[in-house]
Amino acid sequence: MDLGSVKEAVIEELLDRVIFGAMELVSETNDVMFEKKSFREFSKHISQLHTIFKALQAKRVETARLESTTATLEALHSQLNRACNIIRKYKSGSKLLLMLNSHSVLKKMQELTAEIAGTIALLHLTNIGTSLAIKFETDKIINNLRSVEFSSRTKTDSIASEIEKSMASHEINRDHTMEVLNKIAEACGTSMNASLVQNELALLKQEKEEMEAQKQQSEAFQLSQLITFLYSSDMVPYPPEEELIAQQESLIDSLSCPLYHELMMEPVTIVCGHNFERKAIQEHFRQGMISCPICEQELPSVELTPNLSLLGSIKQWKQRDMDTKFQRAVSGINSNDHGILNTSLDSLQGLMDMPRYREVVSEKGLIPKMVKFLQCSKSNIPAVLKCLYHLSCHCDENKEIIVKEGALSYILKCFYNGETNTDAITILLELSTNENLREKIGNAKYCIPYLVSMLHNDNHDIAQKADKVLINLSSFTHFVIKMAEAGHFKPFVFRFTEGSLETRASMAEALVDIQIGDDKIRCFKHRHFICKLVEMLSSSSPACIGECLKCIKKLLLHSKMVKCFMDDTSTIPHLITLLSSAREKHWKMETVEVLRSLIANFQTSDIQKYPDLQDLQSQKNVNLFMRLATTAEPQLKVKSLQLLIVLTEKLEIAQNLVRSNKDEIDNLFASLNAYQPPEERKQVIKLIYNISKQHPAGVPLPAAKAKEYAIYALVAILNSSPDNTERSTAAGIISQLPANEILLRSEVLKTIQEVICTIDNKHSGIEAPINEDESLLENALAALVRYTQHTNPDDQTQVCEFELYPSLVRILYSGSSLAKEYAAIALAHLSQSTIISTDEATITTKQSNNLSMHKRIRFFPKVFQRFSSSIPPKNTCSIHGSSCSSKHIFCLVKADAVKPLVHTLSDTGSGAAEAALTALSTMLIDSRTVSRAVGAIVDNEGVTAIVEVLERGTLSAKTKALNLFHKILEHTEIRNTPFQRAERILIYLLTEDTLKKKAALVLRQMKILPDQSSFF
Ligand SMILES: [Zn+2]
Ligand SMILES: [Zn+2]
């Protein structure tokens, strides 16, 4: 055999095999189940190869090159074999798997067909004449093969995707599985039955084992999913629990790292093909080992390839595991067993943060059921609340259902019981993010007060969440008002500053009735709030202005707010404009009140800091107030008077401006009569007092006839007003009457005396008078002092005649410091008048016939006796002897005043001591009686008291005391304890600039300092 024939024999052999292969392939394609059409087409074209190869065999054609023909045939043979194997495999395995993998199989077939066509094209045939037909045939086959389409039809596709969906779904159910299986059976041209499923199952299990053996975990995982899918059809009995668990375990095992024994997070494949958790195998290699921990194969490299398909499987498995838990929990919720129910709720709360589970729960209508669980004491409430919280986060629709089903009432019950349940407030906060629900939440009974009370919860989280709920609710004005009513003002203030004029008007109206504690007022110390409120004063809406005024008035009840209003420079201008232009009577009244409280709350020194306040004392404004105070209707009159009273009290300029308005002043005096409303008269008299006191010109009396009338009115008030304050003020004004005023002197004096005696009488001269009497007494005494002044000898005489001094003496014991001071001054004046009277012999009796008032003064000999027991009988006097008996002579000794005056010296802190010193000094003026007078003072322990003043008195009191002490020393020898004490104090006084000269003189007198001391 030559080489050519050997080669021909080889070709012969190959041709046989190719022909056989083609025939086999054609027969295999006959019973393909899915995509039959493509396979048939393919099979038809392959079978046509037969003709060509038969012609070759018959040598009707020859190949051009033997070598290449051999190679071509070999390739064709292998390709046909491969196609055959693919089809066989496609037919033999599980239908389910087939369905799933049809895409990749068909793709392979498509590629292979193209390959086959390409290979056939390589055949180079000779003997052109005979082979033309063959050539034409060959080209046709090639073209046909190239045009064969291996692609899955829509039906197959849809079944495959349904299987995939079912496997991935968290909800495998029997009906759905059956539906899919029936579709598959239909596509296969059979009907679904148990044995078919059984068969499928067996095939899948077998393949799964193979995959596991090959360590192809992700493929094995897919198969186990398909197995689960088949079981869910209910057409085959479920495997026993142990088998399931074993299956599960082997699955977890295959997805776990062989080193860490935990589910892999980042699976990687090493060179030998085994899989590990990346960290685990890296650690293994780091320890210097380069062999596989499983197969112990020595590894050529430590390269790690991420195993993405395994990672996908692990993720899928986790998902499926969660799905199972979820399904179990959902079905457990329907259980009547509380144990199961609560466990289910517990596991459900852990899954509720996943949107898809929340969707299922909502779809299944479980929300109303969960809300009902809240009412049941046996429920796992925290879990229910957490579930509901997550569900409410999911969508607004869920929130609405939760509220509709009555969850709010449970949450509020929770608050009501004082349970500081974080879950309850958390869910409420979430619900309140829905604008549609806010109305309902805020209107729920007590909801807002509870929330406000929670703001002070020790748990910061609860407090913060309650605050956020309130903020959400604060888009409604009426809720903000409710919050304010509950004592939470921040949202109120905020809403107010943001709101429209109408909103603000309604809020201001509400605020007027809300109680604002002192601790809460700082919430309103907010610049914008004040600005917006003040701005309302210039509004064109009457309601707005009215509410605004009331509101400002209310806020000003808190002195802390005053500064805030004054910091807004438009406050006063707006108020003044309103006052001068408003027609509404009550607005004017409230404006005046507001102005009054603004000024009343400032110290005079602070007023200087506010130009607006200063502006109130402009001539124009003062005139405006004065006009209102004299001409307005009674109530406004009173308010305006009160404003002027405060103004004149604080501001000297205002005092002068009021005084300068003569016409209005006359009007004021005119309204002092008894026919005026008492409240108004009371304010008028206060104002007159304010503008008179401490003013050098005294009371700005009206002229001529009106003057007499005014004084008469004052006397009448002092004499008979039922209101002691008013009487006291009247006495105060009388004490400020101009010094040269002589009208009605006798009447005035009588009234003063009566007042003094009545009060003295009322309190028996021992106990201190009660408050309201005290001020009346003080002012009456001040008035008396004015009438006993040196310049009014007639008055002094009259006082002597009225024998008022017993009362004065008693006041020295029991009165206030101020009363004592006035009493002592009055006694000093009287005592001085005696000296003047006796020396100049000007005692007159011209008014002694008018004693009607005198008779009314009650006299209490008993009390008087108490203070006179140690003194010689009344008619004789230790100083003046029998010449003292004249009833026109006033003598301190005869009046028993020395001892009480000495007693008054102990009141060193006030002006009383100084006044008493003045009074005692009057005894030493007359040189004829001075030594006897000194004796009287010494006998009454006056020296000790004087020394005490020297030690503790005011500077001017010390000066007086020093003079008196000096005079006493000139007339008596003192050698006892007070003397030694005086010595010490006098030496100390040498250090006082203004006193040292006098003190040195006294010390020389005492023979302590030598005559030639440096002090002289
Ligand atoms: Zn290995
Ligand atoms: Zn006397």
PDB file of C-alpha atoms and ligand atoms in Angstrom, residues 270 272-274 276 292-297 299, ligand 1:
ATOM      1  CA  ILE A 270      -7.404  29.333  46.106  1.00  0.00           C
ATOM      2  CA  CYS A 272      -6.465  24.133  44.161  1.00  0.00           C
ATOM      3  CA  GLY A 273     -10.112  25.164  43.807  1.00  0.00           C
ATOM      4  CA  HIS A 274     -11.159  25.150  47.479  1.00  0.00           C
ATOM      5  CA  PHE A 276     -12.397  29.998  52.160  1.00  0.00           C
ATOM      6  CA  CYS A 292      -4.401  23.903  51.138  1.00  0.00           C
ATOM      7  CA  PRO A 293      -5.934  23.233  54.572  1.00  0.00           C
ATOM      8  CA  ILE A 294      -8.427  20.802  52.991  1.00  0.00           C
ATOM      9  CA  CYS A 295      -6.602  18.791  50.359  1.00  0.00           C
ATOM     10  CA  GLU A 296      -3.169  19.554  51.781  1.00  0.00           C
ATOM     11  CA  GLN A 297      -1.945  20.084  48.238  1.00  0.00           C
ATOM     12  CA  LEU A 299       0.151  25.344  46.256  1.00  0.00           C
TER      13      LEU A 299
HETATM   14 ZN    ZN B   1      -7.431  22.134  48.146  1.00  0.00          ZN
END
